[in-house]
Coordinates of C-alpha atoms and ligand atoms in Angstrom, one line a residue:
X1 CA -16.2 16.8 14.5
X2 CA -12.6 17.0 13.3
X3 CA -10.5 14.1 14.5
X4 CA -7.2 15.1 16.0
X5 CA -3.9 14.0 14.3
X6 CA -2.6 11.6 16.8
X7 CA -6.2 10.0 17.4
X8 CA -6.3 9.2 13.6
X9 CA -3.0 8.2 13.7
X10 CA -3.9 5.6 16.3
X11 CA -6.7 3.9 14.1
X12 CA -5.1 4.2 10.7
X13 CA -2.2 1.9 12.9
X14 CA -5.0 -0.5 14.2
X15 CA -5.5 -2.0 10.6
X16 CA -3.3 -5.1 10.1
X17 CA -2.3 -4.2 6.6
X18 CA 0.3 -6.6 6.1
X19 CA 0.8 -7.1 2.2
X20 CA 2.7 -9.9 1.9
X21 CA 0.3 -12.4 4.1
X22 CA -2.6 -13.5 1.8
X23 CA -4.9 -13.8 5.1
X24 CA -4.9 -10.1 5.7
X25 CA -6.4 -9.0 2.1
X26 CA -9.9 -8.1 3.7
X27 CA -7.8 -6.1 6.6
X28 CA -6.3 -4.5 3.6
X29 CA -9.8 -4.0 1.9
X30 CA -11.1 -2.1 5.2
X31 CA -8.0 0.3 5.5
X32 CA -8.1 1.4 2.2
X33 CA -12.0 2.4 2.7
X34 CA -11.2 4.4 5.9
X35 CA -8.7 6.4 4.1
X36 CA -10.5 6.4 1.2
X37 CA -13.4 8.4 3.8
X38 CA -11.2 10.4 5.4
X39 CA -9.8 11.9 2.4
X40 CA -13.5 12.3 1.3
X41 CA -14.8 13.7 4.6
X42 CA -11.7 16.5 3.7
X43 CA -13.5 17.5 0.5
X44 CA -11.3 15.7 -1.9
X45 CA -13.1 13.3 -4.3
X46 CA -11.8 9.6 -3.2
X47 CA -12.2 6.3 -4.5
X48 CA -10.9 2.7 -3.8
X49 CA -9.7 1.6 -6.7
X50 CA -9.6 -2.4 -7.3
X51 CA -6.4 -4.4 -8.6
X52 CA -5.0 -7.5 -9.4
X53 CA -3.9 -7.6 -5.9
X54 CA -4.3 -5.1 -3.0
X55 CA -7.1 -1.8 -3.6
X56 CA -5.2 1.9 -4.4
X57 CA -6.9 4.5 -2.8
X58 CA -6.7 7.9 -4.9
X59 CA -7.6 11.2 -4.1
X60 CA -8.2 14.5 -5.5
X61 CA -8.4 18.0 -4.8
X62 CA -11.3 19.8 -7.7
X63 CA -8.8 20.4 -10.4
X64 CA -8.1 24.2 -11.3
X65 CA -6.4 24.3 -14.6
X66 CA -4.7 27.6 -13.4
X67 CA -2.3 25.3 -10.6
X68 CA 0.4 23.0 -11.2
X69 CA -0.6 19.6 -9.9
X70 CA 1.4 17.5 -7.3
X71 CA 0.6 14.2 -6.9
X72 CA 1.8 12.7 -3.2
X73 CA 2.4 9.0 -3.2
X74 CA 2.5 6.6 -0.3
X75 CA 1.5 3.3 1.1
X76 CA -0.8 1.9 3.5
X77 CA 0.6 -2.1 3.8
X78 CA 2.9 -2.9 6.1
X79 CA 6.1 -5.4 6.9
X80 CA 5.5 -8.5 9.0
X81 CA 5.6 -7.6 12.6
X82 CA 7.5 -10.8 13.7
X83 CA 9.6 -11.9 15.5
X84 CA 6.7 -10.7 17.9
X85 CA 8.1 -11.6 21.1
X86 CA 10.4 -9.0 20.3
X87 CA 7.6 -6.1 20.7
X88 CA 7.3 -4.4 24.1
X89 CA 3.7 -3.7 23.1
X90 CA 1.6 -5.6 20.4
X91 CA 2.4 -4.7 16.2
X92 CA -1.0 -3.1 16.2
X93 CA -2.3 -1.8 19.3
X94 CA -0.6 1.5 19.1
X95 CA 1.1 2.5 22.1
X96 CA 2.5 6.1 23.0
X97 CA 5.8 6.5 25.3
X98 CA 9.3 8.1 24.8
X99 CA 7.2 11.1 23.0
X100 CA 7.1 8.3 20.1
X101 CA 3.7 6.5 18.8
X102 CA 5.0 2.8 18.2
X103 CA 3.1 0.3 16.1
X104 CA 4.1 -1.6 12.9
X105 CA 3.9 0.6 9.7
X106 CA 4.3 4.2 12.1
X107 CA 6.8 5.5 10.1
X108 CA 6.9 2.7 7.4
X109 CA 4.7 4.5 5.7
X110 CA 1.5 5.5 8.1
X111 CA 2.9 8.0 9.8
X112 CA 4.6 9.7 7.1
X113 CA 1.7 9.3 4.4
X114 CA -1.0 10.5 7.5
X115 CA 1.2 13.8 7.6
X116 CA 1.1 14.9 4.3
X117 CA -2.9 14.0 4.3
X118 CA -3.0 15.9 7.5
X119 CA -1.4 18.8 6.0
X120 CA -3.3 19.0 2.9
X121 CA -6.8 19.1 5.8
X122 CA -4.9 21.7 7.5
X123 CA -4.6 23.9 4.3
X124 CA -8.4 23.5 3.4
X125 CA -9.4 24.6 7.0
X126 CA -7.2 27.5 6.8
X127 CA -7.5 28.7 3.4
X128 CA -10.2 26.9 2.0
X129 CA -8.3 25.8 -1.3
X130 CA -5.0 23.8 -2.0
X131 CA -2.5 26.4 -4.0
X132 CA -1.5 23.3 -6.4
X133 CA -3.9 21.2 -7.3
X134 CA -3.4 17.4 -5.1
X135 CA -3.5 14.1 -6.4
X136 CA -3.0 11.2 -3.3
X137 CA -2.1 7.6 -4.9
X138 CA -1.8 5.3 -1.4
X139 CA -1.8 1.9 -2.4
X140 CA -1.0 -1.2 -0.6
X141 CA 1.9 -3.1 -2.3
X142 CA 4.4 -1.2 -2.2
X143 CA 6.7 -4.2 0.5
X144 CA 6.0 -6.3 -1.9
X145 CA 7.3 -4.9 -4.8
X146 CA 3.5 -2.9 -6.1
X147 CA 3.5 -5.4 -8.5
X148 CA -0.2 -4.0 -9.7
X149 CA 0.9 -0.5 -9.9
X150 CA 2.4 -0.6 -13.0
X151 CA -0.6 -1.5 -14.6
X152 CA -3.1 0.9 -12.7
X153 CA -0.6 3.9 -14.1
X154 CA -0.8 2.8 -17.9
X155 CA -4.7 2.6 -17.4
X156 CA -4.8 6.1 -15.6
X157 CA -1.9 7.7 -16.9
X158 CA -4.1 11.2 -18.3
X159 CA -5.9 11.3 -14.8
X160 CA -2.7 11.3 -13.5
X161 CA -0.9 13.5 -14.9
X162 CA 1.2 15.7 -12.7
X163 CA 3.7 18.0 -13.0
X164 CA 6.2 16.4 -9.7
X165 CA 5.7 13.8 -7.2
X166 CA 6.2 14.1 -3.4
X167 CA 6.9 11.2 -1.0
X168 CA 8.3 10.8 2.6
X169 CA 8.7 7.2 3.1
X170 CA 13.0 7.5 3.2
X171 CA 15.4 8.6 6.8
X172 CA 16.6 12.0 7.9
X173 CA 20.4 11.8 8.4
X174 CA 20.2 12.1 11.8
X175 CA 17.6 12.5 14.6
X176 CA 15.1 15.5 13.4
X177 CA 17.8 16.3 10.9
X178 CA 16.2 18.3 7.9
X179 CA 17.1 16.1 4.2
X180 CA 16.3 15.5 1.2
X181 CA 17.0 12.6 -0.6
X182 CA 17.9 12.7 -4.4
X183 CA 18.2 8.6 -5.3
X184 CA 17.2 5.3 -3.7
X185 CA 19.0 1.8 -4.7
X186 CA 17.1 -0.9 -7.4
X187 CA 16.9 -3.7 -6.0
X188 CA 16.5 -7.5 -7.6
X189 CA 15.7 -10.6 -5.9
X190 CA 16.4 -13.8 -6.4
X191 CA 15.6 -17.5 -4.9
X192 CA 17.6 -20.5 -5.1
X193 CA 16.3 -23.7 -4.4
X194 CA 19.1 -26.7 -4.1
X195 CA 18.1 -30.3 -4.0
X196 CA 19.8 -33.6 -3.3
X197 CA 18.4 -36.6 -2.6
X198 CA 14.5 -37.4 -2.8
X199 CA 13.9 -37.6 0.7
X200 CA 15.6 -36.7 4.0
X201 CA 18.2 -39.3 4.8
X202 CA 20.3 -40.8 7.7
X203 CA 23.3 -39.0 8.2
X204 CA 25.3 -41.8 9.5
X205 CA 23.8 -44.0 6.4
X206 CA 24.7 -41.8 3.7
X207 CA 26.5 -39.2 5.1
X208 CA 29.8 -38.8 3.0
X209 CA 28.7 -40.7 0.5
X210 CA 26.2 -37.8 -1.1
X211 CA 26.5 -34.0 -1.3
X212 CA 24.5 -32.6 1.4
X213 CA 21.8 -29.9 0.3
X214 CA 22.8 -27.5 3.1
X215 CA 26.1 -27.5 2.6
X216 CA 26.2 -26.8 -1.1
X217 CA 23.3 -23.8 -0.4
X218 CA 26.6 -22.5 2.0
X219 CA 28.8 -23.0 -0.9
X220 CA 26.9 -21.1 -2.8
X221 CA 26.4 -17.9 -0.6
X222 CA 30.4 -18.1 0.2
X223 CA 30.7 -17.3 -3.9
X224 CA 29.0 -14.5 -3.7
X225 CA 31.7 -12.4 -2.0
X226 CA 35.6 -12.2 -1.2
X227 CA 37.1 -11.8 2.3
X228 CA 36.2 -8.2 2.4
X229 CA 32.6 -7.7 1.0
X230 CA 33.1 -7.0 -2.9
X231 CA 30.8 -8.7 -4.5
X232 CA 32.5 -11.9 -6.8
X233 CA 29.8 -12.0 -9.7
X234 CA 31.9 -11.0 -12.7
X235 CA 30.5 -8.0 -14.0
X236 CA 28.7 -6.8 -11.0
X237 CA 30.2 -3.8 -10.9
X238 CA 30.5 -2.9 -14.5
X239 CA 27.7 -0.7 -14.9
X240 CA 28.1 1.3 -11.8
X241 CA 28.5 5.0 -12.0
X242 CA 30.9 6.7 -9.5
X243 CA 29.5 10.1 -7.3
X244 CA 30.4 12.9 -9.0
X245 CA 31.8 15.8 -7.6
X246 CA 28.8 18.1 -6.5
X247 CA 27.5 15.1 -5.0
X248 CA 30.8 14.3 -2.6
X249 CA 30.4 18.3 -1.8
X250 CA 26.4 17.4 -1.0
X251 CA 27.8 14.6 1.1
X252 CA 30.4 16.3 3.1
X253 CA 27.5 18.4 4.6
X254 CA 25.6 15.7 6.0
X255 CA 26.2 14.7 9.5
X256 CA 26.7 11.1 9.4
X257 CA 29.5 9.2 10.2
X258 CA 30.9 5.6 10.4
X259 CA 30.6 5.5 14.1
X260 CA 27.0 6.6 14.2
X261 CA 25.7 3.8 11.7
X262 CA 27.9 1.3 14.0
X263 CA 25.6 2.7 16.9
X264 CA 22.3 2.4 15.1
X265 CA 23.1 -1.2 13.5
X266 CA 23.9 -2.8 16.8
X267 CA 26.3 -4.6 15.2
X268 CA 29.9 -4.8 16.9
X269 CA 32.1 -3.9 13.8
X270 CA 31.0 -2.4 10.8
X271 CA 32.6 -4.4 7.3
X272 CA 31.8 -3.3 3.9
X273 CA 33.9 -3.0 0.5
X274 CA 37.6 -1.6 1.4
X275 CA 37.8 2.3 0.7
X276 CA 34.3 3.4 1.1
X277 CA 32.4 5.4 4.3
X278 CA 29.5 3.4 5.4
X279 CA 27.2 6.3 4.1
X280 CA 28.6 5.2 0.5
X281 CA 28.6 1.6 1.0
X282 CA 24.9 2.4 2.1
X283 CA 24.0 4.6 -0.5
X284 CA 26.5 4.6 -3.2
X285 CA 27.4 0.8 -3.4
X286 CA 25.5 -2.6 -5.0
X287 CA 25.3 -4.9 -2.4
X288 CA 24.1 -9.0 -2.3
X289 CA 22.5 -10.0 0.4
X290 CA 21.1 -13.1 1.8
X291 CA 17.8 -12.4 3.5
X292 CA 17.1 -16.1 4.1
X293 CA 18.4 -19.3 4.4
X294 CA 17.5 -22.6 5.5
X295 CA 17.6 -26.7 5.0
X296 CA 17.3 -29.5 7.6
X297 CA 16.1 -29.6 10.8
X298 CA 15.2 -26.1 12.7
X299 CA 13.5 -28.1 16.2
X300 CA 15.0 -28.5 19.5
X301 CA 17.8 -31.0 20.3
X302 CA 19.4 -33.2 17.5
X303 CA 18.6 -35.2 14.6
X304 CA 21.1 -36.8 12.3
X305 CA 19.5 -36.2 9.0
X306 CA 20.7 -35.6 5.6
X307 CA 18.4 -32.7 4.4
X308 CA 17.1 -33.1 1.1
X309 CA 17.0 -29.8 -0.1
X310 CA 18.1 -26.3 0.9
X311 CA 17.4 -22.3 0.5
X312 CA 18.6 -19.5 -0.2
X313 CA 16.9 -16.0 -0.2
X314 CA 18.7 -13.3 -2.1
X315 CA 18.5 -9.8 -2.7
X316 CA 20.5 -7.7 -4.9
X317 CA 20.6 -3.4 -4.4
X318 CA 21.3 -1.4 -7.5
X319 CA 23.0 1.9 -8.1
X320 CA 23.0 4.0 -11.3
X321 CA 23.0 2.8 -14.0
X322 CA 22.8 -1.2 -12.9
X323 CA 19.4 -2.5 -14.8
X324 CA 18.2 -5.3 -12.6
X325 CA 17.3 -8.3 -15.3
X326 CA 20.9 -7.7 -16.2
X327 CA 22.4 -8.3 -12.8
X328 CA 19.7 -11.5 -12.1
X329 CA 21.6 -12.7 -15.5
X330 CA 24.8 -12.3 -14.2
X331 CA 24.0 -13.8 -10.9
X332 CA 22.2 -16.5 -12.4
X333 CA 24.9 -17.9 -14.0
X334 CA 27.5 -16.9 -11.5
X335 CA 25.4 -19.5 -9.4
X336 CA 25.2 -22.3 -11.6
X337 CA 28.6 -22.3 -13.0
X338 CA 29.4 -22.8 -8.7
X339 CA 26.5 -25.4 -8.1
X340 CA 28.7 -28.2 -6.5
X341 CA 28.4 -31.9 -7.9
X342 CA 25.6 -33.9 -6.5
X343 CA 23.4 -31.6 -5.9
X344 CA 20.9 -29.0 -9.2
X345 CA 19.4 -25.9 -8.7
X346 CA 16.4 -24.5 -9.6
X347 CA 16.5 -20.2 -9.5
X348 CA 13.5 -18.6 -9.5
X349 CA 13.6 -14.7 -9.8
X350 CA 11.2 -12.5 -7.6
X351 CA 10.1 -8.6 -7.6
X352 CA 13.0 -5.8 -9.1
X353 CA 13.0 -2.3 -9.5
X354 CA 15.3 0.2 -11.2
X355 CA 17.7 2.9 -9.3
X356 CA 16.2 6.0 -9.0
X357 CA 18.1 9.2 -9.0
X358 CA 16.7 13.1 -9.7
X359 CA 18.2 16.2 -9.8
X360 CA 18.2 18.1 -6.2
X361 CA 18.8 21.4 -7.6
X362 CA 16.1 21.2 -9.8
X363 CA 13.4 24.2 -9.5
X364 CA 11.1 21.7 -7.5
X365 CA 14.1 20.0 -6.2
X366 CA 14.9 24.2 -5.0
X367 CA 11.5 24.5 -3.6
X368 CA 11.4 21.3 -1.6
X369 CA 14.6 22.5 0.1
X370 CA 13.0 26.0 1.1
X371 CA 9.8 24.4 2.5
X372 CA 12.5 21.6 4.6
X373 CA 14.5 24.5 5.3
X374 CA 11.3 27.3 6.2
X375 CA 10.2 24.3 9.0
X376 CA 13.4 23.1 10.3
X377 CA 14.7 26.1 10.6
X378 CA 18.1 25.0 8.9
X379 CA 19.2 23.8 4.9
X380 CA 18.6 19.9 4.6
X381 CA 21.5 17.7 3.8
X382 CA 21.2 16.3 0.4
X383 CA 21.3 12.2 0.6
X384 CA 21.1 9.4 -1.2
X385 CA 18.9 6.2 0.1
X386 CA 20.1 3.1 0.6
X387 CA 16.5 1.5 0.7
X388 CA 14.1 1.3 -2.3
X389 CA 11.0 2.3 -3.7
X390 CA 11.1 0.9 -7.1
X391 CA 7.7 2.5 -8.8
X392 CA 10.1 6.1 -8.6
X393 CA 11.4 5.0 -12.2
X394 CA 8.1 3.9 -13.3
X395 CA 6.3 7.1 -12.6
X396 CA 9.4 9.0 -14.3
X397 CA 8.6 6.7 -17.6
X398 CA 4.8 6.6 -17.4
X399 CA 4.2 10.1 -15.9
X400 CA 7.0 12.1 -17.0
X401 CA 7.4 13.3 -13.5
X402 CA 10.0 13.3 -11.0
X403 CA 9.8 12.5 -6.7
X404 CA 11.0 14.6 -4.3
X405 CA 11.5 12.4 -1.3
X406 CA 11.2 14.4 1.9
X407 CA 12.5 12.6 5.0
X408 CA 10.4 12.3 7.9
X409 CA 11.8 9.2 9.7
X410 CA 14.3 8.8 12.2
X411 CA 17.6 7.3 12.0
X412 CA 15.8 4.5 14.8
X413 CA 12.4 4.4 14.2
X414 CA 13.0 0.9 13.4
X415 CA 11.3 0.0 10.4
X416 CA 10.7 -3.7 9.6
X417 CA 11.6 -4.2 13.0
X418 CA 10.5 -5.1 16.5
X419 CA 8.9 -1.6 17.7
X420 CA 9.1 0.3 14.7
X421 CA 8.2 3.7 16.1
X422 CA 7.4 7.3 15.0
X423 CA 8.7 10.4 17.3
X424 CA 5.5 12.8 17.5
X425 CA 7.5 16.1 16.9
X426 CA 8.1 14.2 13.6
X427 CA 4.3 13.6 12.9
X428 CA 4.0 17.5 13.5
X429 CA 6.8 18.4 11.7
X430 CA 5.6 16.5 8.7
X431 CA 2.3 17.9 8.4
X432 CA 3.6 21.5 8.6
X433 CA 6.1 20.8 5.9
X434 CA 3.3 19.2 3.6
X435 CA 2.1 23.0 4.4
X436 CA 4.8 24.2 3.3
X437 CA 5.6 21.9 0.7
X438 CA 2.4 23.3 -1.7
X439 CA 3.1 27.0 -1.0
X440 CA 7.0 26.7 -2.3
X441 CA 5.8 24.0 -5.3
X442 CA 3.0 26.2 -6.2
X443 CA 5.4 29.3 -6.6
X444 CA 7.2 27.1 -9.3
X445 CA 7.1 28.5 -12.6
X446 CA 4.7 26.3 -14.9
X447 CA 7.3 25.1 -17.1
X448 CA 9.9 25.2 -14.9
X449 CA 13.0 26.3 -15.0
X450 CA 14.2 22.7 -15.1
X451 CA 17.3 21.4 -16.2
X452 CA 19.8 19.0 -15.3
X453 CA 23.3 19.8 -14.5
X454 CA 24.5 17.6 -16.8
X455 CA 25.8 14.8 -14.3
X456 CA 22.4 13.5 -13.7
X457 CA 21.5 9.9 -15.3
X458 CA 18.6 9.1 -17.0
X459 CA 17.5 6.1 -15.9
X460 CA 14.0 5.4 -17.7
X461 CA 13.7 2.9 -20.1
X462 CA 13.3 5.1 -23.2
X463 CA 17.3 6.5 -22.2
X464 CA 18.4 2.6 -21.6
X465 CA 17.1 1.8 -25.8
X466 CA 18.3 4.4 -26.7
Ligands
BES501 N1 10.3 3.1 3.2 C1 11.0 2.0 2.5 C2 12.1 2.4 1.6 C3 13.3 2.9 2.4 C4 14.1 2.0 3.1 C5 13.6 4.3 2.5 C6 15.1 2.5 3.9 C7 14.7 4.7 3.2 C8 15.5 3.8 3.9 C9 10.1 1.2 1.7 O1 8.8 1.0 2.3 C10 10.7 -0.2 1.7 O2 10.9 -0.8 2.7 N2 10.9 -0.7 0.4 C11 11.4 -2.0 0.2 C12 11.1 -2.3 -1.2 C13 11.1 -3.7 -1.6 C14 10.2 -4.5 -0.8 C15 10.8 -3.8 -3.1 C16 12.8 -2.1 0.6 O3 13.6 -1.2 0.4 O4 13.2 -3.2 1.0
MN502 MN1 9.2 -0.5 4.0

């Protein structure tokens, strides 16, 4: 018997596939086996492939040397659901209300990767045959950087050889707003640990007389920007390539404005750099951000204590043509030449990935807009992401291939927080485009007729030797 969409949807959410906690590995392990069957009980030929760190599950349609080949990307791990008191339901017992399934991972990426599978299944059933031949690579890093992916595509890079990728794991512009997003921001992190003295101390006994840990850590995050949000680090900036002109025209069209990211934040004032829409500080700006911080005591009540160290959590997001190790250079020793006295630092960097940016007008970049536009009903706005999915550049320099990424979330489904949610029409809507999707792709001429305007940067690491 055929599973319905929503029911699968429900158990693939069950799973507690939370990457970044080393005590869900094996919940990891049984996920990626129950896709791993579904796709198999479809007809495609599915494996669980092993890595350094959490199993990719790959798929395949029989290959027909006759069809292009699309290869759909996605992942099945998940953000930490906490602060969990914050759920009106639990992380992982799906719950349905509002028209919306919520559980951690819904949209971010279950829902959205589920839709595509679902519409590849819905193709078979109808037609009995895929008009491109599919590849699915799901794998279950990808919040934590898919620091074995790299790797698997060196070692499988002929068996993965594709002509374009599709993913949905990026926003619509506005609810059940048709879009299709052209780049997503690098991003580069960074931890600094200060330390003082050996041990905590009495505040009243040395206090004054030795720099306190927590207090140079604040120091330290002041530097990082002026009164109105530009970033400090000399150089920051330097490499940053301003929108060109087709893409202000691209942005124009697309609904969002300044008072409708105030409303989704929840913040009460937007602040950014001076001279920028929020759209642009979002999509078309580097940022620093501190994602943590921390030092001394966190209990109830008060203790006079001298903390002995501190930390900071950092995270920087790239735009064309910023090249992470670069900014993690300049940061670096932005932060040590403002270490106050009495205190070191050590800096230890984390996960980075490059900027991505493709062509939208592209002939696959064409037909993804015709299959948005044949299920929506209207053209898609053309945006660029402010979030990241840093293996885009590395399957454009290991595969040769570029990623469409077709929205399916809303602007509030609330990923990587409390209730993350995913509306159903979306879940529908996303397995008809998948439909879609193939049928305009497979129209594609072979070759292509590709070519880039001219304005469009190369980001891969053969064009940054060069
Ligand atoms: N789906 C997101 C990427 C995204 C975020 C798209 C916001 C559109 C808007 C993805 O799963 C994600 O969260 N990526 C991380 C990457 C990081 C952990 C390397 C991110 O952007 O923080
Ligand atoms: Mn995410």
């Amino acid at each position: 018997m055929t599973e319905d969409p929503l029911g699968l949807l429900v158990r693939f959410l069950r799973f507690p596939t939370i990457s970044t906690q080393t005590d869900h590995a094996e919940d990891l392990h049984q996920c990626a086996g129950w896709l791993a069957n579904l796709l198999q009980s479809m007809g495609l030929h599915a494996e669980v492939h092993p890595t350094a760190g959490h199993p990719v599950v790959l798929a395949r349609t029989p290959h027909d040397p006759a069809k292009r080949t699309i290869l759909i990307y996605g992942h099945y791990d998940v953000q930490p659901p906490e602060p969990l008191d914050l759920w009106e339901t639990p992380p992982f017992e799906p719950s349905l209300r509002n028209n919306r399934i919520y559980a951690r991972g819904a949209t971010d990426n279950k829902g959205q990767i589920l839709a595509h599978v679902l519409g590849v299944r819905e193709t078979l059933a109808r037609t009995g045959a895929t008009p491109v031949n599919i590849i699915f690579l799901i794998e279950g890093e990808e919040e934590i950087g898919s620091p074995s992916l790299e790797a698997f595509l060196l070692a499988r890079r002929d068996e993965l050889a594709c002509d374009v990728i599709c993913i949905s794991d990026n926003g619509m512009a506005a609810d059940f707003y048709p879009t299709l997003s052209y780049a997503m921001r690098g991003i580069a992190a960074l931890e600094v640990r200060v330390k003082g003295p050996c041990v905590d101390l009495h505040s009243g006994v040395f206090g004054g007389a030795v720099m306190n840990p927590a207090t140079a850590a604040a120091r330290l995050v002041a530097s990082l920007h002026d009164a109105d949000g530009c970033v400090m680090i000399p150089g920051f900036y330097d490499a940053v390539l301003p929108l060109t002109d087709w893409e202000r025209v691209a942005a124009e069209a697309c609904p969002v404005t300044d008072a409708d990211i105030l409303a989704q934040s929840g913040a009460p004032a937007l602040f950014g750099e001076p001279g920028y829409s929020a759209v642009e500080r979002i999509g078309a700006r580097p940022t620093a951000e501190v994602n943590g911080i921390g030092g001394g005591y966190q209990g109830e009540g008060t203790k006079t204590v001298l903390p002995s160290h501190a930390f900071i959590k950092l995270t920087f997001r790239l735009v064309p043509a910023m090249e992470p190790e670069k900014i993690l250079d300049l940061a670096e020793a932005h932060l040590r030449a403002h270490c106050p006295p009495g205190v070191t630092i050590e800096i230890e960097r984390g996960h980075s990935g490059m900027p991505y940016f493709s062509d939208p007008m592209s002939a696959d970049g064409l037909a993804a807009q015709r299959a948005i536009e044949r299920v929506f009903g209207a053209k898609p706005c053309l945006s660029r992401e402010g979030g990241s999915i840093p293996i885009l550049t590395t399957f454009k320099e290991i595969l040769g291939a570029d990623s469409l990424m077709l929205a399916l979330a809303s602007p509030d489904c609330a990923a990587h927080s409390p209730n993350e949610n995913f509306p159903i029409r979306n879940f529908h809507a996303g397995i008809a485009l998948n439909q879609a999707l193939l049928e305009e792709l497979a129209a594609v001429p072979r070759e292509g007729i590709h070519g880039y305007r001219g304005d469009v940067p190369d980001l891969t690491a053969a064009s940054r030797l060069a």
